[in-house]
Amino acid sequence: MTTLERLRDLLAKEFSIEPARLVPDARLEDLDIDSLRMIEIAFSVEDAFGVKIDEEPAQLMARIRTLGDFAGFVEGLAAPSPQPAR
């Protein structure tokens, strides 16, 4: 299951967003996700994906415009850090 699919499932189940609306190019504001709701979503994403989101909700909202952007952001957090060269 891709990050986008997992994110879609999370938003549909925990935040009652209609699955048909959860397409990659859906804008967060069109999904009724504001900075306050982003706080709740960020906590759920941290738990579901085992990542830590250090940015403030307003920073996230300025940086992440669509559901696809959000999935890419989460993938970046979940990616293993490169190991230093020896």
PDB file of C-alpha atoms in Angstrom:
ATOM      1  CA  MET A   1       0.000   0.000   0.000  1.00  0.00           C
ATOM      2  CA  THR A   2       1.410   3.388  -0.989  1.00  0.00           C
ATOM      3  CA  THR A   3       1.784   6.333   1.340  1.00  0.00           C
ATOM      4  CA  LEU A   4      -1.011   8.105  -0.530  1.00  0.00           C
ATOM      5  CA  GLU A   5      -3.343   5.126  -0.092  1.00  0.00           C
ATOM      6  CA  ARG A   6      -2.539   4.884   3.616  1.00  0.00           C
ATOM      7  CA  LEU A   7      -3.058   8.619   4.041  1.00  0.00           C
ATOM      8  CA  ARG A   8      -6.377   8.435   2.188  1.00  0.00           C
ATOM      9  CA  ASP A   9      -7.540   5.592   4.453  1.00  0.00           C
ATOM     10  CA  LEU A  10      -6.522   7.517   7.558  1.00  0.00           C
ATOM     11  CA  LEU A  11      -8.312  10.697   6.502  1.00  0.00           C
ATOM     12  CA  ALA A  12     -11.450   8.809   5.470  1.00  0.00           C
ATOM     13  CA  LYS A  13     -11.669   6.716   8.644  1.00  0.00           C
ATOM     14  CA  GLU A  14     -10.479   9.084  11.346  1.00  0.00           C
ATOM     15  CA  PHE A  15     -11.591  12.419   9.920  1.00  0.00           C
ATOM     16  CA  SER A  16     -14.729  11.398   7.994  1.00  0.00           C
ATOM     17  CA  ILE A  17     -13.588  12.845   4.695  1.00  0.00           C
ATOM     18  CA  GLU A  18     -15.417  11.261   1.773  1.00  0.00           C
ATOM     19  CA  PRO A  19     -12.965   8.894   0.007  1.00  0.00           C
ATOM     20  CA  ALA A  20     -14.024  10.114  -3.452  1.00  0.00           C
ATOM     21  CA  ARG A  21     -12.689  13.570  -2.542  1.00  0.00           C
ATOM     22  CA  LEU A  22      -9.280  12.206  -1.527  1.00  0.00           C
ATOM     23  CA  VAL A  23      -7.496  12.433  -4.867  1.00  0.00           C
ATOM     24  CA  PRO A  24      -3.832  13.485  -5.202  1.00  0.00           C
ATOM     25  CA  ASP A  25      -4.627  16.936  -6.599  1.00  0.00           C
ATOM     26  CA  ALA A  26      -7.293  17.722  -3.973  1.00  0.00           C
ATOM     27  CA  ARG A  27      -6.357  20.952  -2.226  1.00  0.00           C
ATOM     28  CA  LEU A  28      -6.284  20.719   1.551  1.00  0.00           C
ATOM     29  CA  GLU A  29      -8.517  23.766   1.882  1.00  0.00           C
ATOM     30  CA  ASP A  30     -11.088  22.052  -0.368  1.00  0.00           C
ATOM     31  CA  LEU A  31     -10.998  19.083   2.023  1.00  0.00           C
ATOM     32  CA  ASP A  32     -11.814  21.476   4.901  1.00  0.00           C
ATOM     33  CA  ILE A  33      -8.358  21.019   6.406  1.00  0.00           C
ATOM     34  CA  ASP A  34      -7.291  24.209   8.131  1.00  0.00           C
ATOM     35  CA  SER A  35      -4.337  24.737  10.482  1.00  0.00           C
ATOM     36  CA  LEU A  36      -6.348  23.612  13.526  1.00  0.00           C
ATOM     37  CA  ARG A  37      -7.454  20.409  11.852  1.00  0.00           C
ATOM     38  CA  MET A  38      -3.902  19.908  10.573  1.00  0.00           C
ATOM     39  CA  ILE A  39      -2.748  19.601  14.198  1.00  0.00           C
ATOM     40  CA  GLU A  40      -5.084  16.638  14.710  1.00  0.00           C
ATOM     41  CA  ILE A  41      -4.092  15.091  11.391  1.00  0.00           C
ATOM     42  CA  ALA A  42      -0.381  15.545  12.135  1.00  0.00           C
ATOM     43  CA  PHE A  43      -0.723  13.599  15.400  1.00  0.00           C
ATOM     44  CA  SER A  44      -2.579  10.803  13.617  1.00  0.00           C
ATOM     45  CA  VAL A  45      -0.004  10.708  10.812  1.00  0.00           C
ATOM     46  CA  GLU A  46       2.831  10.526  13.348  1.00  0.00           C
ATOM     47  CA  ASP A  47       1.192   7.530  15.025  1.00  0.00           C
ATOM     48  CA  ALA A  48       0.177   5.751  11.813  1.00  0.00           C
ATOM     49  CA  PHE A  49       3.461   6.219   9.958  1.00  0.00           C
ATOM     50  CA  GLY A  50       5.929   6.262  12.855  1.00  0.00           C
ATOM     51  CA  VAL A  51       7.300   9.672  11.895  1.00  0.00           C
ATOM     52  CA  LYS A  52       7.825  12.967  13.696  1.00  0.00           C
ATOM     53  CA  ILE A  53       6.430  16.177  12.207  1.00  0.00           C
ATOM     54  CA  ASP A  54       8.449  19.061  13.628  1.00  0.00           C
ATOM     55  CA  GLU A  55       6.862  21.872  11.627  1.00  0.00           C
ATOM     56  CA  GLU A  56       4.123  24.109  12.947  1.00  0.00           C
ATOM     57  CA  PRO A  57       0.670  23.635  11.363  1.00  0.00           C
ATOM     58  CA  ALA A  58       0.806  27.057   9.676  1.00  0.00           C
ATOM     59  CA  GLN A  59       4.189  26.174   8.136  1.00  0.00           C
ATOM     60  CA  LEU A  60       2.798  22.868   6.894  1.00  0.00           C
ATOM     61  CA  MET A  61      -0.237  24.568   5.384  1.00  0.00           C
ATOM     62  CA  ALA A  62       2.003  27.060   3.564  1.00  0.00           C
ATOM     63  CA  ARG A  63       4.242  24.299   2.236  1.00  0.00           C
ATOM     64  CA  ILE A  64       1.702  21.552   1.522  1.00  0.00           C
ATOM     65  CA  ARG A  65      -1.128  22.501  -0.825  1.00  0.00           C
ATOM     66  CA  THR A  66      -2.565  19.174  -2.011  1.00  0.00           C
ATOM     67  CA  LEU A  67      -3.091  15.662  -0.729  1.00  0.00           C
ATOM     68  CA  GLY A  68      -0.363  14.516  -3.118  1.00  0.00           C
ATOM     69  CA  ASP A  69       2.014  17.080  -1.603  1.00  0.00           C
ATOM     70  CA  PHE A  70       1.139  15.792   1.847  1.00  0.00           C
ATOM     71  CA  ALA A  71       1.826  12.178   0.829  1.00  0.00           C
ATOM     72  CA  GLY A  72       5.205  13.238  -0.587  1.00  0.00           C
ATOM     73  CA  PHE A  73       6.002  15.099   2.619  1.00  0.00           C
ATOM     74  CA  VAL A  74       5.204  12.022   4.731  1.00  0.00           C
ATOM     75  CA  GLU A  75       7.281   9.817   2.412  1.00  0.00           C
ATOM     76  CA  GLY A  76      10.206  12.181   2.920  1.00  0.00           C
ATOM     77  CA  LEU A  77       9.866  11.870   6.678  1.00  0.00           C
ATOM     78  CA  ALA A  78       9.641   8.092   6.530  1.00  0.00           C
ATOM     79  CA  ALA A  79      12.617   7.669   4.183  1.00  0.00           C
ATOM     80  CA  PRO A  80      15.737   6.335   5.895  1.00  0.00           C
ATOM     81  CA  SER A  81      18.455   8.875   6.464  1.00  0.00           C
ATOM     82  CA  PRO A  82      21.511   8.420   4.252  1.00  0.00           C
ATOM     83  CA  GLN A  83      24.404   6.796   6.022  1.00  0.00           C
ATOM     84  CA  PRO A  84      27.616   8.817   6.162  1.00  0.00           C
ATOM     85  CA  ALA A  85      30.431   7.607   3.910  1.00  0.00           C
ATOM     86  CA  ARG A  86      33.214   5.765   5.690  1.00  0.00           C
TER      87      ARG A  86
END
